[in-house]
mmCIF file of C-alpha atoms in Angstrom:
data_model
loop_
_atom_site.group_PDB
_atom_site.id
_atom_site.type_symbol
_atom_site.label_atom_id
_atom_site.label_comp_id
_atom_site.label_asym_id
_atom_site.label_seq_id
_atom_site.Cartn_x
_atom_site.Cartn_y
_atom_site.Cartn_z
ATOM 1 C CA MET A 1 12.500 93.476 102.895
ATOM 2 C CA SER A 2 10.545 90.269 103.394
ATOM 3 C CA ASN A 3 11.448 87.208 105.443
ATOM 4 C CA LEU A 4 9.155 84.954 103.434
ATOM 5 C CA GLY A 5 12.026 83.016 101.812
ATOM 6 C CA ALA A 6 14.038 80.166 103.253
ATOM 7 C CA PRO A 7 16.148 80.859 106.378
ATOM 8 C CA GLY A 8 19.467 82.606 105.797
ATOM 9 C CA GLY A 9 18.413 83.833 102.361
ATOM 10 C CA ALA A 10 18.896 80.379 100.807
ATOM 11 C CA ALA A 11 16.774 79.592 97.783
ATOM 12 C CA GLY A 12 13.723 77.550 98.509
ATOM 13 C CA PRO A 13 9.981 77.762 98.763
ATOM 14 C CA PRO A 14 8.615 80.744 100.695
ATOM 15 C CA CYS A 15 7.091 80.110 104.078
ATOM 16 C CA GLU A 16 3.326 80.170 104.460
ATOM 17 C CA PRO A 17 2.331 83.499 106.002
ATOM 18 C CA THR A 18 -0.086 83.257 108.901
ATOM 19 C CA PRO A 19 -3.153 85.499 108.830
ATOM 20 C CA GLN A 20 -2.920 88.665 110.904
ATOM 21 C CA LEU A 21 -5.833 88.729 113.361
ATOM 22 C CA ARG A 22 -5.276 92.108 114.971
ATOM 23 C CA PRO A 23 -3.230 95.214 114.309
ATOM 24 C CA VAL A 24 0.373 95.327 115.468
ATOM 25 C CA LEU A 25 1.180 97.948 118.116
ATOM 26 C CA GLY A 26 2.177 101.268 116.620
ATOM 27 C CA ALA A 27 5.436 102.920 117.673
ATOM 28 C CA ASP A 28 3.769 105.617 119.804
ATOM 29 C CA ASN A 29 1.449 103.158 121.543
ATOM 30 C CA ALA A 30 4.338 100.747 122.193
ATOM 31 C CA ALA A 31 6.455 103.555 123.671
ATOM 32 C CA GLU A 32 3.603 104.609 125.980
ATOM 33 C CA LEU A 33 2.999 101.026 127.104
ATOM 34 C CA ALA A 34 6.728 100.452 127.640
ATOM 35 C CA VAL A 35 6.828 103.298 130.180
ATOM 36 C CA MET A 36 4.022 101.641 132.157
ATOM 37 C CA PHE A 37 5.480 98.144 131.950
ATOM 38 C CA LYS A 38 8.934 99.450 132.878
ATOM 39 C CA ALA A 39 7.398 101.071 135.961
ATOM 40 C CA LEU A 40 5.887 97.707 136.883
ATOM 41 C CA ALA A 41 9.123 95.806 136.226
ATOM 42 C CA ASP A 42 10.601 96.630 139.622
ATOM 43 C CA PRO A 43 9.714 94.363 142.589
ATOM 44 C CA VAL A 44 9.590 97.277 145.055
ATOM 45 C CA ARG A 45 7.237 99.243 142.777
ATOM 46 C CA LEU A 46 5.008 96.190 142.417
ATOM 47 C CA ARG A 47 4.844 95.911 146.198
ATOM 48 C CA VAL A 48 4.128 99.642 146.537
ATOM 49 C CA LEU A 49 1.336 99.378 143.968
ATOM 50 C CA SER A 50 -0.001 96.317 145.770
ATOM 51 C CA ALA A 51 0.092 98.165 149.113
ATOM 52 C CA ILE A 52 -2.035 100.948 147.633
ATOM 53 C CA ALA A 53 -4.427 98.571 145.869
ATOM 54 C CA ALA A 54 -4.931 96.566 149.077
ATOM 55 C CA ARG A 55 -6.383 99.567 150.924
ATOM 56 C CA ALA A 56 -10.017 100.654 150.973
ATOM 57 C CA GLY A 57 -10.800 102.729 147.910
ATOM 58 C CA GLN A 58 -7.439 101.673 146.442
ATOM 59 C CA GLU A 59 -5.948 104.681 148.204
ATOM 60 C CA ALA A 60 -3.196 104.971 150.802
ATOM 61 C CA CYS A 61 -1.272 107.630 152.646
ATOM 62 C CA VAL A 62 2.435 107.678 151.876
ATOM 63 C CA CYS A 63 3.114 106.608 155.470
ATOM 64 C CA GLU A 64 0.980 103.462 154.963
ATOM 65 C CA VAL A 65 2.657 102.533 151.693
ATOM 66 C CA SER A 66 6.035 101.991 153.334
ATOM 67 C CA ASP A 67 4.684 99.560 155.967
ATOM 68 C CA GLY A 68 6.471 96.236 155.591
ATOM 69 C CA LEU A 69 8.936 97.453 152.955
ATOM 70 C CA ASP A 70 12.583 97.409 153.947
ATOM 71 C CA VAL A 71 13.535 100.557 152.015
ATOM 72 C CA THR A 72 14.016 104.166 153.070
ATOM 73 C CA GLN A 73 11.320 106.832 152.752
ATOM 74 C CA PRO A 74 13.232 108.646 149.962
ATOM 75 C CA THR A 75 13.336 105.352 148.029
ATOM 76 C CA ILE A 76 9.580 104.894 148.500
ATOM 77 C CA SER A 77 9.059 108.467 147.285
ATOM 78 C CA HIS A 78 11.155 107.773 144.192
ATOM 79 C CA HIS A 79 9.144 104.649 143.355
ATOM 80 C CA LEU A 80 5.863 106.499 143.888
ATOM 81 C CA LYS A 81 7.082 109.228 141.529
ATOM 82 C CA VAL A 82 7.858 106.635 138.842
ATOM 83 C CA LEU A 83 4.411 105.046 139.269
ATOM 84 C CA ARG A 84 2.774 108.476 139.114
ATOM 85 C CA GLU A 85 4.692 109.542 136.000
ATOM 86 C CA ALA A 86 3.696 106.261 134.323
ATOM 87 C CA GLY A 87 0.040 107.048 135.011
ATOM 88 C CA LEU A 88 -0.474 104.090 137.335
ATOM 89 C CA VAL A 89 -1.259 106.170 140.437
ATOM 90 C CA THR A 90 -2.361 109.706 141.204
ATOM 91 C CA SER A 91 -1.485 111.744 144.273
ATOM 92 C CA GLU A 92 -3.287 114.312 146.376
ATOM 93 C CA ARG A 93 -1.880 116.385 149.225
ATOM 94 C CA ARG A 94 -4.101 116.537 152.308
ATOM 95 C CA GLY A 95 -2.553 118.709 154.959
ATOM 96 C CA SER A 96 0.950 117.454 155.562
ATOM 97 C CA TRP A 97 0.317 113.995 154.035
ATOM 98 C CA VAL A 98 0.206 112.811 150.435
ATOM 99 C CA TYR A 99 -2.339 110.162 149.473
ATOM 100 C CA TYR A 100 -1.852 107.893 146.468
ATOM 101 C CA ARG A 101 -4.640 106.256 144.509
ATOM 102 C CA ILE A 102 -4.596 103.529 141.853
ATOM 103 C CA VAL A 103 -5.725 104.584 138.362
ATOM 104 C CA PRO A 104 -8.031 101.640 137.513
ATOM 105 C CA ASP A 105 -8.449 102.599 133.848
ATOM 106 C CA THR A 106 -4.693 102.368 133.290
ATOM 107 C CA LEU A 107 -4.439 98.918 134.866
ATOM 108 C CA THR A 108 -7.507 97.775 132.911
ATOM 109 C CA HIS A 109 -5.900 99.027 129.699
ATOM 110 C CA LEU A 110 -2.667 97.119 130.437
ATOM 111 C CA SER A 111 -4.671 93.966 131.170
ATOM 112 C CA GLN A 112 -6.566 94.319 127.897
ATOM 113 C CA VAL A 113 -3.362 94.803 125.908
ATOM 114 C CA LEU A 114 -1.841 91.678 127.453
ATOM 115 C CA GLY A 115 -5.061 89.739 126.886
ATOM 116 C CA ASP A 116 -5.277 90.860 123.270
ATOM 117 C CA HIS A 117 -1.714 89.816 122.519
ATOM 118 C CA ALA A 118 -2.018 86.556 124.422
ATOM 119 C CA GLY A 119 -4.980 85.655 122.244
ATOM 120 C CA THR A 120 -7.428 85.521 125.148
ATOM 121 C CA GLU A 121 -9.602 88.286 123.714
ATOM 122 C CA LYS A 122 -11.518 87.862 120.505
ATOM 123 C CA PRO A 123 -10.432 90.317 117.802
ATOM 124 C CA ALA A 124 -12.864 93.110 117.020
#
């Protein structure tokens, strides 16, 4: 069904369609991106991600991530799990500590998607 007629289905001249400059997100791609954006939509998770990104090599021990955050360690662990499952960070156990690292390609991809849909990138 087309929305090219007058508003509310009233008779009248059709609207002028604007040219499509880039493909619309597919359902699978949109679902994948939504998981990542949902993970970033929490202020604590943004701060956790920032705490990791601020460290040398964009890597931090779990004990360093909680510095300055007024939440419990189990809460930090939950947020790290969400970030990991969204593909925004990876984790590696070293002895009794777990180290988290930013996944730069994922953040670059999210930036490109936003840039493309904001019209800041030229279409291919």
